[in-house]
Coordinates of C-alpha atoms and ligand atoms in Angstrom, one line a residue:
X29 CA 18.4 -22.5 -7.8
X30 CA 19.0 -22.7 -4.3
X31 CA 19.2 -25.5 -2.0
X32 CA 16.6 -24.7 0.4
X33 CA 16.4 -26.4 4.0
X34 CA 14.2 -27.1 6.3
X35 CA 14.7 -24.1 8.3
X36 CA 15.3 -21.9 5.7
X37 CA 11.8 -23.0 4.8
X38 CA 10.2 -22.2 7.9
X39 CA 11.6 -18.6 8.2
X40 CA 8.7 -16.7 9.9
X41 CA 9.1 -12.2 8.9
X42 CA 11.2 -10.8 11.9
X43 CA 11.7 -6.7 10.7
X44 CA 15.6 -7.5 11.1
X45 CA 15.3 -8.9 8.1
X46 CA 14.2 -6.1 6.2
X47 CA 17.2 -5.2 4.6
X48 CA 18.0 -8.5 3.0
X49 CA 14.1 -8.7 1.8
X50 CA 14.7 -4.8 -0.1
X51 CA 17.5 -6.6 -1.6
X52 CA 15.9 -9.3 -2.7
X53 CA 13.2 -6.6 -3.8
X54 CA 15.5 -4.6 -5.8
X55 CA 16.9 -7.5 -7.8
X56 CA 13.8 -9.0 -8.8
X57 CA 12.4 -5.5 -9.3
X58 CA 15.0 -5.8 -13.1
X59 CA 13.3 -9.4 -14.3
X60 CA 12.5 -9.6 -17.9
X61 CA 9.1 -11.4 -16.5
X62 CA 7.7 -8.5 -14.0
X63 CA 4.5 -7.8 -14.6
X64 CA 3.3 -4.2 -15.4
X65 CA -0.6 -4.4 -14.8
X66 CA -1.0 -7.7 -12.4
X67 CA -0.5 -8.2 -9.0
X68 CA 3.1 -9.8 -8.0
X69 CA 4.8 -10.9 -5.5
X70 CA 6.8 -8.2 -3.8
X71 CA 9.7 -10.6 -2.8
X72 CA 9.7 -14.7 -2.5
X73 CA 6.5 -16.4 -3.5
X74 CA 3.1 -15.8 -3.8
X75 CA -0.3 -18.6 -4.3
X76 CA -3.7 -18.2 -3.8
X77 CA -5.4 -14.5 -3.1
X78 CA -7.2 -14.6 0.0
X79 CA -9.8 -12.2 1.7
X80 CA -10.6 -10.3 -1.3
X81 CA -13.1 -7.7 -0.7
X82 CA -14.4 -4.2 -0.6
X83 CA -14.3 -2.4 2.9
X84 CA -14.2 1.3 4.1
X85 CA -14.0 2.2 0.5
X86 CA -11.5 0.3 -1.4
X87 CA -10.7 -3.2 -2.9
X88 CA -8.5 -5.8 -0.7
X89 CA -6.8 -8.1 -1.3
X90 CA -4.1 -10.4 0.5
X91 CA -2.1 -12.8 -0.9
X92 CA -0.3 -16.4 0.6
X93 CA 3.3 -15.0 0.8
X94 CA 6.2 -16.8 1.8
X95 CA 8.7 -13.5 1.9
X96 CA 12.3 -15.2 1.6
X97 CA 12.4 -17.0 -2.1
X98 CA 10.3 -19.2 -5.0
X99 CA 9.7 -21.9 -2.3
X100 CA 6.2 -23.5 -0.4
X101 CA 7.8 -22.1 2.9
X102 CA 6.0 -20.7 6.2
X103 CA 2.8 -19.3 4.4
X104 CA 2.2 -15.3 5.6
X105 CA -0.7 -13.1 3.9
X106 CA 0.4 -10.0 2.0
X107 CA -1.7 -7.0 1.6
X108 CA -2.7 -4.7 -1.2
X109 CA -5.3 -2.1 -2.0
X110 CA -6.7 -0.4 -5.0
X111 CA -9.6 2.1 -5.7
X112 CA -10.6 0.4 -9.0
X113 CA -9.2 -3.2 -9.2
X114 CA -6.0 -2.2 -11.5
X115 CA -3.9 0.3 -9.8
X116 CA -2.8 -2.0 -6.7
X117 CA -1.1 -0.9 -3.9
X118 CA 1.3 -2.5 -1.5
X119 CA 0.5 -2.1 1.7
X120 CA 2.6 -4.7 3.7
X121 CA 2.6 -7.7 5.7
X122 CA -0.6 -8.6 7.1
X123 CA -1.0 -12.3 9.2
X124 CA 2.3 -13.8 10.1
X125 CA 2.3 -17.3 11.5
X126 CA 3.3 -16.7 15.3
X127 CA 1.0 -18.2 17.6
X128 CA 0.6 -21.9 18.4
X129 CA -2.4 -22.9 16.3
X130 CA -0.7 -21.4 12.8
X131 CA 2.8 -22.1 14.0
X132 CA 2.9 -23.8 10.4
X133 CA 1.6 -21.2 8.3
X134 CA -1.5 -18.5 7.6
X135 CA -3.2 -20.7 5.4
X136 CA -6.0 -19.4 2.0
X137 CA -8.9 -17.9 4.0
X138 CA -11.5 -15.3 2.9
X139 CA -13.1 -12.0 4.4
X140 CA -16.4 -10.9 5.6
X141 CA -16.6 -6.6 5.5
X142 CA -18.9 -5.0 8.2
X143 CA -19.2 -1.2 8.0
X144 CA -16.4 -0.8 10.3
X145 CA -14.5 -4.2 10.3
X146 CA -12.9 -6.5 8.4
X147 CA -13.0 -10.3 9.3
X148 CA -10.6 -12.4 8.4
X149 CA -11.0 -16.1 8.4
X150 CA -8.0 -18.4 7.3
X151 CA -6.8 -21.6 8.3
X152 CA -3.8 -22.1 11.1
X153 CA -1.8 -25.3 9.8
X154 CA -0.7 -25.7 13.3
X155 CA 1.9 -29.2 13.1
X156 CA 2.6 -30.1 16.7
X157 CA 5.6 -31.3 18.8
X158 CA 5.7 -34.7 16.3
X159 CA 5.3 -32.7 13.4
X160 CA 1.8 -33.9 12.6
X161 CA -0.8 -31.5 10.9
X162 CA -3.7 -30.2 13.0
X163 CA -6.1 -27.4 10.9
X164 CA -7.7 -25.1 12.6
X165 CA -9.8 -22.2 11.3
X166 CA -9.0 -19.5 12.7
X167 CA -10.6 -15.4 12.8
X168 CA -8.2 -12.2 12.9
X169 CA -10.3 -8.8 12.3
X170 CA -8.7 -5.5 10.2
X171 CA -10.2 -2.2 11.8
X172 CA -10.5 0.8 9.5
X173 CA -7.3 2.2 10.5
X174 CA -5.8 -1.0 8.6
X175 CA -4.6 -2.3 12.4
X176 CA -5.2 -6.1 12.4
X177 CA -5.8 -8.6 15.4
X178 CA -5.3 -11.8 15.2
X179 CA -7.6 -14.2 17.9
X180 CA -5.4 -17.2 18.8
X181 CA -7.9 -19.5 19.6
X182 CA -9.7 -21.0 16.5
X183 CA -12.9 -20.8 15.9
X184 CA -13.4 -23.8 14.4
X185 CA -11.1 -27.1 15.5
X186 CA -10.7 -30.4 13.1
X187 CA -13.5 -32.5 12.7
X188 CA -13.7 -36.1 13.3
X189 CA -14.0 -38.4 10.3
X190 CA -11.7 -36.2 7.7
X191 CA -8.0 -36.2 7.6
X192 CA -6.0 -33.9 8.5
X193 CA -6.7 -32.1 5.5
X194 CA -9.3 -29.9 6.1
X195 CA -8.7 -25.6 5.2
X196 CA -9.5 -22.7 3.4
X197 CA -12.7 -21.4 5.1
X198 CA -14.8 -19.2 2.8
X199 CA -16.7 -16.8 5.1
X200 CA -20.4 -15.9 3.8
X201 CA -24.0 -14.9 5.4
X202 CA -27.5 -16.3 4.5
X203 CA -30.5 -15.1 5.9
X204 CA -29.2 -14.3 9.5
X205 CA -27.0 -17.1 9.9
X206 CA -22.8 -17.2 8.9
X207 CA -21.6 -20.2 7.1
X208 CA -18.3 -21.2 6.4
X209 CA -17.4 -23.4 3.6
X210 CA -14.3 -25.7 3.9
X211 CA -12.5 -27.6 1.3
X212 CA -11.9 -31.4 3.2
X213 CA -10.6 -34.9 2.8
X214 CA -12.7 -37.6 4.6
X215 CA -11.3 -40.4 6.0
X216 CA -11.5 -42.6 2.5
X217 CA -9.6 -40.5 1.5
X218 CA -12.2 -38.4 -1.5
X219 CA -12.1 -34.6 -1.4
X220 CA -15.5 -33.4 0.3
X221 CA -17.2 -29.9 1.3
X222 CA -17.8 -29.0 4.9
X223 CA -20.4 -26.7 6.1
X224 CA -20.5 -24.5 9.8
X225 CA -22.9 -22.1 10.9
X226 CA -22.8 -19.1 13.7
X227 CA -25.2 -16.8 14.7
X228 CA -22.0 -14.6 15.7
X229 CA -19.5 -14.2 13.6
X230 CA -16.5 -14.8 16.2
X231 CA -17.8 -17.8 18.1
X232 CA -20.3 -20.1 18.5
X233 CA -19.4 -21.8 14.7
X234 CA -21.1 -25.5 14.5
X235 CA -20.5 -27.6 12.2
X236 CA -23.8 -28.3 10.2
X237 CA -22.9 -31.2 8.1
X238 CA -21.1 -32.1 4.4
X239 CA -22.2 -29.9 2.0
X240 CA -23.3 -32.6 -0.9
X241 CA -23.8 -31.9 -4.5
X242 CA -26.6 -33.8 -6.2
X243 CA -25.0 -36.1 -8.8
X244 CA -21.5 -36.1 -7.2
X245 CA -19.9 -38.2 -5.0
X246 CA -17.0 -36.6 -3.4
X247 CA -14.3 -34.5 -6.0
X248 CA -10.8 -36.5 -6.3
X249 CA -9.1 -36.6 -3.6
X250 CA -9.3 -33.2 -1.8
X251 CA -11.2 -29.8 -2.3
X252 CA -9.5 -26.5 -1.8
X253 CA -10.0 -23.1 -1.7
X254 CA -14.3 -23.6 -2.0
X255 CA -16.0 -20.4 -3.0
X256 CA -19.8 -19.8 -2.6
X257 CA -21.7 -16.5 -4.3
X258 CA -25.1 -15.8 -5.2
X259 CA -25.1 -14.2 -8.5
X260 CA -28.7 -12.4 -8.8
X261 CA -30.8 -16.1 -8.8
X262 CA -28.4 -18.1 -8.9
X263 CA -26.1 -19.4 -6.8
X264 CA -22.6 -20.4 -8.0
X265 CA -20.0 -22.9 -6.1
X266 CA -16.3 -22.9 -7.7
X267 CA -13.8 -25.1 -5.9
X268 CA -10.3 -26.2 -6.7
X269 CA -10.3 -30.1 -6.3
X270 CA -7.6 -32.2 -7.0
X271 CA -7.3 -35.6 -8.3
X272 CA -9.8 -35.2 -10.9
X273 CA -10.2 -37.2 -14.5
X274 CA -8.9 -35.5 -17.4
X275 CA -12.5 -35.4 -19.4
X276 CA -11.7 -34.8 -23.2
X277 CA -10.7 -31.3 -23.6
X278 CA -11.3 -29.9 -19.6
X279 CA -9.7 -30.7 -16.4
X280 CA -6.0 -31.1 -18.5
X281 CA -3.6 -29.1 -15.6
X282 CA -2.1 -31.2 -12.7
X283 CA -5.1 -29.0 -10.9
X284 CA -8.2 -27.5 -11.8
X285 CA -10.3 -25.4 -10.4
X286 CA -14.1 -25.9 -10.9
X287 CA -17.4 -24.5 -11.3
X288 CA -20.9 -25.6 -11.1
X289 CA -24.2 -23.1 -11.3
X290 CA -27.2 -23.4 -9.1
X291 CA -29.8 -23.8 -6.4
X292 CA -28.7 -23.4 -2.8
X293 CA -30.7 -26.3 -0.3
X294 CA -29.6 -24.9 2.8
X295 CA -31.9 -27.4 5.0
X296 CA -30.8 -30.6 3.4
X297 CA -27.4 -28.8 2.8
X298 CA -27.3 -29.8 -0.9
X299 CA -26.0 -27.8 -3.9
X300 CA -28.3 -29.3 -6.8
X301 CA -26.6 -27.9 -10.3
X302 CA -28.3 -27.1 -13.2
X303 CA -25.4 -28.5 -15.4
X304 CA -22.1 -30.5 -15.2
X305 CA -19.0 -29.4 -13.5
X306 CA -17.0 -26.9 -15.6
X307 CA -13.7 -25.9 -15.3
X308 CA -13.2 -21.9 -14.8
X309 CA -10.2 -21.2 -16.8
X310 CA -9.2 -23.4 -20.2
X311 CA -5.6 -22.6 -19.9
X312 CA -2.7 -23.7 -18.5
X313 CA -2.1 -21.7 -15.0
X314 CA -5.2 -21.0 -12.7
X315 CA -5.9 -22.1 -9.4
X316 CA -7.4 -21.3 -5.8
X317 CA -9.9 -18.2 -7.7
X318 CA -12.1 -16.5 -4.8
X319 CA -14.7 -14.1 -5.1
X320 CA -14.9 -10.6 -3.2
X321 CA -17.0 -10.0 -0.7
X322 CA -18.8 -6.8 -1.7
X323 CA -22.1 -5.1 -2.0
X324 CA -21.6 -3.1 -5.0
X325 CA -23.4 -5.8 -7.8
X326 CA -26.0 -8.0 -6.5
X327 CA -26.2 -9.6 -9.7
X328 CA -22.2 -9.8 -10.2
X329 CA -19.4 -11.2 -8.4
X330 CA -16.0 -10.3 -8.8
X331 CA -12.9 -12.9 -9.0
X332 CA -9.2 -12.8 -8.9
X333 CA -7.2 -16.7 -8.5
X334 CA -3.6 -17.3 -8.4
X335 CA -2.4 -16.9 -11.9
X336 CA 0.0 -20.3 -10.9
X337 CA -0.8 -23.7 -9.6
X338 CA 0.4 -26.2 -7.1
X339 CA 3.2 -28.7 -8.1
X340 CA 4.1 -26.7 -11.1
X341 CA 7.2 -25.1 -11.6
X342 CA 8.1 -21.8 -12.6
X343 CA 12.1 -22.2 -13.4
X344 CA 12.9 -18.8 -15.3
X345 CA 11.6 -16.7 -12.5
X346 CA 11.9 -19.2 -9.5
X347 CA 15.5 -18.9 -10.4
X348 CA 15.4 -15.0 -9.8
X349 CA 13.9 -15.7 -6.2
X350 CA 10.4 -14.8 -6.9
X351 CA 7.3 -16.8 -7.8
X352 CA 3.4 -15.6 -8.7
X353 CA 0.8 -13.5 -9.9
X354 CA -2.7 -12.7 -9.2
X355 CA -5.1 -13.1 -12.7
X356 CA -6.9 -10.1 -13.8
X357 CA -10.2 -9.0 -11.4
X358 CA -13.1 -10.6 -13.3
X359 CA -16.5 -10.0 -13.4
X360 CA -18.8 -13.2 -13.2
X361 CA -22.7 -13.0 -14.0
X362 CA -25.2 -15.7 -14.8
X363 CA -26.7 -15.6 -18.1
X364 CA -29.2 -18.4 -19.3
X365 CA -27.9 -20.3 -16.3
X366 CA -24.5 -19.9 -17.7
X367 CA -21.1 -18.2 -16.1
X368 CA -19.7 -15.3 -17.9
X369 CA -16.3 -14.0 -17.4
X370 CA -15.3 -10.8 -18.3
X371 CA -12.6 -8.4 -17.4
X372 CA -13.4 -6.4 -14.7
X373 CA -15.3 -3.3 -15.2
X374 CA -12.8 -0.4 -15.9
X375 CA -10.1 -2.4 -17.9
X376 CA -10.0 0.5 -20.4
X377 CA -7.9 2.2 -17.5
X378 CA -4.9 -0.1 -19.0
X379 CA -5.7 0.4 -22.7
X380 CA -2.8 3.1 -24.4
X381 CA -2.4 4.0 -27.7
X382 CA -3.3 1.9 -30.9
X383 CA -0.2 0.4 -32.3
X384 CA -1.9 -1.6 -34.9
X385 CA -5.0 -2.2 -37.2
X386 CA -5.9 -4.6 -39.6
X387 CA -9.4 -3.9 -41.3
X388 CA -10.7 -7.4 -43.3
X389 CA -7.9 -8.6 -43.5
X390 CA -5.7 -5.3 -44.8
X391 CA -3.1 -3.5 -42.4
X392 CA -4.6 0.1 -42.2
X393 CA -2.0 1.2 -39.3
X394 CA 1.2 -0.2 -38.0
X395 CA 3.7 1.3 -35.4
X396 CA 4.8 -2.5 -34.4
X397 CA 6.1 -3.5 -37.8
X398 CA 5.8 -7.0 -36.6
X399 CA 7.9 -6.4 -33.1
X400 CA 6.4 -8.2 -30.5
X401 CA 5.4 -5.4 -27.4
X402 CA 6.1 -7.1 -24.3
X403 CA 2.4 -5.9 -22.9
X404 CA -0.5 -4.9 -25.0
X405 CA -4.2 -5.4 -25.5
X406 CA -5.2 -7.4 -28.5
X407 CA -8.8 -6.9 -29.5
X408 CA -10.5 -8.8 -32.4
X409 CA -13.2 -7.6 -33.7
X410 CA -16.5 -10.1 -35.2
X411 CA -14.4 -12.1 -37.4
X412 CA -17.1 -13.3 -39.0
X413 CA -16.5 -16.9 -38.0
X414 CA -13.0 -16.7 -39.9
X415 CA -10.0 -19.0 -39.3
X416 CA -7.2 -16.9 -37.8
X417 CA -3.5 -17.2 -36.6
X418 CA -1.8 -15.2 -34.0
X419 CA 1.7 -15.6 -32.5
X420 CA 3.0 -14.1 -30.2
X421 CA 6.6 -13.7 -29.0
X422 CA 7.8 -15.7 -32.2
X423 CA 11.1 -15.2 -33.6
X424 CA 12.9 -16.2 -36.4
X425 CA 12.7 -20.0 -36.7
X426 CA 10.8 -19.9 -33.7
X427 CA 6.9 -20.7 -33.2
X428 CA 6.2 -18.8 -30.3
X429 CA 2.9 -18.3 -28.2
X430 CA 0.3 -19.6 -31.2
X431 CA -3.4 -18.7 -31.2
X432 CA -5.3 -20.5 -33.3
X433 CA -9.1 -20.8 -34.7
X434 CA -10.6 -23.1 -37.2
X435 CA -14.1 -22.1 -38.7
X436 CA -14.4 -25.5 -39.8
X437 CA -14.0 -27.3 -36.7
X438 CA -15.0 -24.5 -35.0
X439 CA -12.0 -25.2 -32.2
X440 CA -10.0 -22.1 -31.1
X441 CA -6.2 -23.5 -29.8
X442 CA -3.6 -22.5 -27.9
X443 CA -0.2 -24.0 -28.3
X444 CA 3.0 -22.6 -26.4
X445 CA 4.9 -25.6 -27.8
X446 CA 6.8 -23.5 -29.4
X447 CA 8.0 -21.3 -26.6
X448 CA 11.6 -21.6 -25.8
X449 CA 11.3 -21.8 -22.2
X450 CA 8.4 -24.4 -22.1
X451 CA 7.3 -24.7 -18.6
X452 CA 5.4 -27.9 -17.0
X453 CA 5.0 -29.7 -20.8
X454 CA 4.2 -32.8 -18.9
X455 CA 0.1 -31.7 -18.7
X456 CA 0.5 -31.0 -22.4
X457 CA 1.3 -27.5 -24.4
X458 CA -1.8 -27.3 -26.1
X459 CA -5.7 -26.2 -24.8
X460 CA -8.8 -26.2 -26.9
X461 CA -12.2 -25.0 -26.6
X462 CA -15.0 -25.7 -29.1
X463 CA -16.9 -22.3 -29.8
X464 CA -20.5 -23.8 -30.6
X465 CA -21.1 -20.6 -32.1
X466 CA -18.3 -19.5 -33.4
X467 CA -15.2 -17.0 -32.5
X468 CA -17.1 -13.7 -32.4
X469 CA -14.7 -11.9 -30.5
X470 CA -11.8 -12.3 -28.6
X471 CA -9.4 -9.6 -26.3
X472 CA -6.3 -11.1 -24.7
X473 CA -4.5 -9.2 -22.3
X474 CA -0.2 -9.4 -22.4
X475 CA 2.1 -8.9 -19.1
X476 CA 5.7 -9.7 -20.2
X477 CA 4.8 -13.2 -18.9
X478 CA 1.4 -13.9 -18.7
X479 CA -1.8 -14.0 -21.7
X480 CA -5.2 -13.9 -20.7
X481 CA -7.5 -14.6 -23.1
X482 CA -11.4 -13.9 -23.0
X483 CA -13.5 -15.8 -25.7
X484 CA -16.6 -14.1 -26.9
X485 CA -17.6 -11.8 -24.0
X486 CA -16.7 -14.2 -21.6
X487 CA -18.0 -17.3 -22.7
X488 CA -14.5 -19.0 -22.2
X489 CA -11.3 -17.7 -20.9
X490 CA -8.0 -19.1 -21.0
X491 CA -4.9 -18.0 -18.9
X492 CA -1.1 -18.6 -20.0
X493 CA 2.5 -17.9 -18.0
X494 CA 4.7 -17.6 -20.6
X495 CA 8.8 -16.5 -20.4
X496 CA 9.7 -15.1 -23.8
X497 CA 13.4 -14.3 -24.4
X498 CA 14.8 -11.6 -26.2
X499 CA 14.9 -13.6 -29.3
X500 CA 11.6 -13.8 -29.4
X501 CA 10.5 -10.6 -30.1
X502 CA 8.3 -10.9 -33.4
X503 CA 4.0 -11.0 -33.4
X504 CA 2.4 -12.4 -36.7
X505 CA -1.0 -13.0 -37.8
X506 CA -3.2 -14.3 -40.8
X507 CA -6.7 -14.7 -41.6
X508 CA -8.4 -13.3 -44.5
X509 CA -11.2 -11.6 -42.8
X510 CA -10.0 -10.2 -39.5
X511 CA -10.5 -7.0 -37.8
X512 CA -7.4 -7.0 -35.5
X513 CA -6.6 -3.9 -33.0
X514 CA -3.7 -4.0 -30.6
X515 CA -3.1 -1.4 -28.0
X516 CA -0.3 -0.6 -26.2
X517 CA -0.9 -1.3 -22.4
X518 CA -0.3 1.2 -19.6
X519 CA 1.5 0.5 -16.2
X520 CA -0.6 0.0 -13.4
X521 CA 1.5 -1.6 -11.2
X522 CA 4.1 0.0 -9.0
X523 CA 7.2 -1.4 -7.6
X524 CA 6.9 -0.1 -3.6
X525 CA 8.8 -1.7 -1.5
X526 CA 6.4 -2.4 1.6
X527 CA 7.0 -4.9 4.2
Ligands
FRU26 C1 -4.0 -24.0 -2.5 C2 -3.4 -24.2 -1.1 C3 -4.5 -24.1 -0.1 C4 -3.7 -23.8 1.2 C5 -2.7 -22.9 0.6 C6 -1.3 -22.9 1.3 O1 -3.1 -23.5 -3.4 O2 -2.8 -25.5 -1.1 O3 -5.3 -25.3 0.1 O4 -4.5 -23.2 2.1 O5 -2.5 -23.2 -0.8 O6 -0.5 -22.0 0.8

């Protein structure tokens, strides 16, 4: 990989560079690892999604972007649309970090849709003449034309008695007043929430206190990218905190992102859960999800993260210049005051032909012969509380991606241990999840490097980057009992060049 300085770091877009960028485009554009359904970066790096939302009649979504290669450099927001959460379009740079107060980069924010504007709140990480870090949050609106102004003065500076890490507002309105949720280190050094209120959404923001959650006492030692929804009743607050305790089979990544489900105190600005903290995803790479603003279901939110996290690496693509993808759109709803996950309404759109079926056990169709397809759907039916083996992107002598479930134990596994590429081993290569009762159904969507698996109608979900070779090119299965369907998977993705 490149040896990347300082200043190549802190390259802010000028459109004279849009030639090299289309290059860098076209040769990242031929990876093995591009992805034919998710969101990707269209050139240099991509982390957390920001301002999701639906306005003037379409999904948005912007992505952290640093345009010139697989690096942490000068952070800029990228912008796509889609009509239905799949087909995503690129749509071009949206916040670049020139003005004084985000001279360091256009850090995660959120969106707040109006009928005719889009706000955007994000964090400046100004750094001033000493290089030291100064937050502000700052507010830039998107007409419906798509034009975007940027306000240079923040609308929120740092607040005395946290550090200097304090970002990622999360824009939301309650009952006539606008909060903002920020993610915050206090001054000992534990990772705390932040609370603001407006009457007017472009000034006037106060900050109203910590926002504390009964039976916690700070989260590691910093919160990012908070998230708050209210999901019919209940109100559900996911944050990304870092510095947390392994705790048997959760919280095993560098970072995890969290969840707890609830009541809302907005006078004693408490969150009081109805359960312990949860983590979102039980795989390997997730981080920074956020939830769309939108009107559409009351009862439902939707979700998209960074399909990534920070500190790890990503060597077979970061080598290629290009870094990131945004998870599958999820639909969260409360059940029994628990969180469901489940793909996003209209995932059919990326289900193709049936390339394989397996009826109790006996193949009854097979156009795969035991290849490997580099993106498919894989749908199991009620296996009847069956053990089961999957692997995926095995090879001869070689283990591959290896989904497991034990009807005994009850634990469903997966191990890319046997990966040749194995990326970030040091957090482990294994993830388990205990199905109290049992592996009823499972559908795991593939993208050349990614797995997404959803347990059970969303009851778990676990999310995997994975970099198969070409020797790896074989899928294999047992378990006596299983009803196994897998579906080839249809583009959805494009490869427009749009800066
Ligand atoms: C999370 C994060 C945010 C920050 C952004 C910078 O991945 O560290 O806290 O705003 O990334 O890219």
């Amino acid at each position: 990989m490149k040896n990347w300085t300082a200043e190549m770091r802190r390259r802010v877009f000028d459109p004279k560079d849009t030639d090299e960028l289309k290059k860098l485009h076209t040769q990242i554009t031929r990876s093995r690892w591009r992805s034919r359904f998710h969101i990707q970066t269209v050139t240099g790096l991509l982390n957390d999604p920001n301002g999701f939302c639906f306005f003037n009649g379409k999904w948005h979504l912007f992505y952290q972007w640093f345009p010139y290669g697989a690096v942490h450099g000068l952070k800029h927001w990228y912008h796509v649309t889609s009509d239905d959460l799949y087909h995503w379009k690129n749509e071009g740079l949206a916040l670049k970090p020139d003005v004084y107060a985000d001279n360091g980069g256009c850090y995660t924010g959120s969106a707040f849709a109006t009928d005719n504007m889009l706000y955007l709140a994000y964090t400046g990480n100004c750094r001033d003449g000493n290089y030291n870090r100064i937050p502000y949050q700052m507010m830039a609106t998107m007409d419906k034309e798509g034009s975007i102004t940027k306000n240079e003065i923040p609308i929120i500076i740092p607040e005395p008695g946290y550090t200097e890490h304090q970002r990622d507002p999360k824009i939301f309105r309650y009952l006539g007043s606008y909060y903002i949720l920020l993610g915050a280190q206090d001054s000992e050094k534990k990772g705390r929430l932040l609370l603001y209120r407006s009457y007017d959404i472009e000034s006037g923001w106060e900050f109203a206190g910590e926002l504390k959650v009964r039976g916690h006492d700070g989260f590691g030692f910093m919160v990012e990218c908070p998230d708050i929804e209210k999901i019919g009743d209940h109100w559900l607050l996911m944050f990304s905190p870092q510095g947390i305790e392994a705790d048997g089979y959760e919280f095993n990544n560098k970072y995890n992102s969290v969840y707890m489900v609830g009541k809302m105190d907005f006078e004693n600005l408490e969150f009081i859960p109805n359960g312990p903290m949860k983590e979102v995803d039980r795989g390997f790479d997730f981080y920074a999800p956020q939830c769309a603003f939108q009107r559409e279901f009351p009862s439902k939110a939707v979700m998209t993260a960074w399909f990534g996290s920070c500190d790890y690496a990503y060597p077979p693509t970061d080598d290629e210049e290009w870094s990131g993808l945004i998870t599958l759109p999820r639909e969260l709803s409360v059940q029994g005051g628990k969180l469901l996950q489940k793909p996003a309404r209209g995932w059919e759109t990326l289900k193709g032909n049936q390339i394989f079926e397996a009826k109790e056990g006996s193949i009854i169709s097979d156009s795969v012969h035991g290849l490997m397809p580099q993106t498919c759907i894989i749908e199991l039916g009620d296996p009847d509380s069956e053990s089961m083996m999957i692997s995926l992107f095995s090879g001869s002598g070689l283990r591959g991606f290896e989904i497991t479930y034990d009807k005994y134990s009850k634990r469903f596994v997966i191990d890319k241990g046997g990966m040749r590429s194995l990326i970030n081993p040091e957090f482990g290569t294994k993830r388990t999840v205990v199905l109290e009762n049992g592996l009823k159904k499972m559908l795991a969507f593939v993208d050349r490097s990614s797995v997404e698996i959803f347990l059970n109608d969303g009851e778990y979900v676990l999310s995997a980057r994975i970099f198969p070779d070409e020797y790896e090119n074989l899928i294999r299965f047992g378990g006596k009992n299983i009803d196994l369907n897998i579906y080839a998977a249809n583009a959805a993705m494009g490869e427009d060049f749009v800066i």
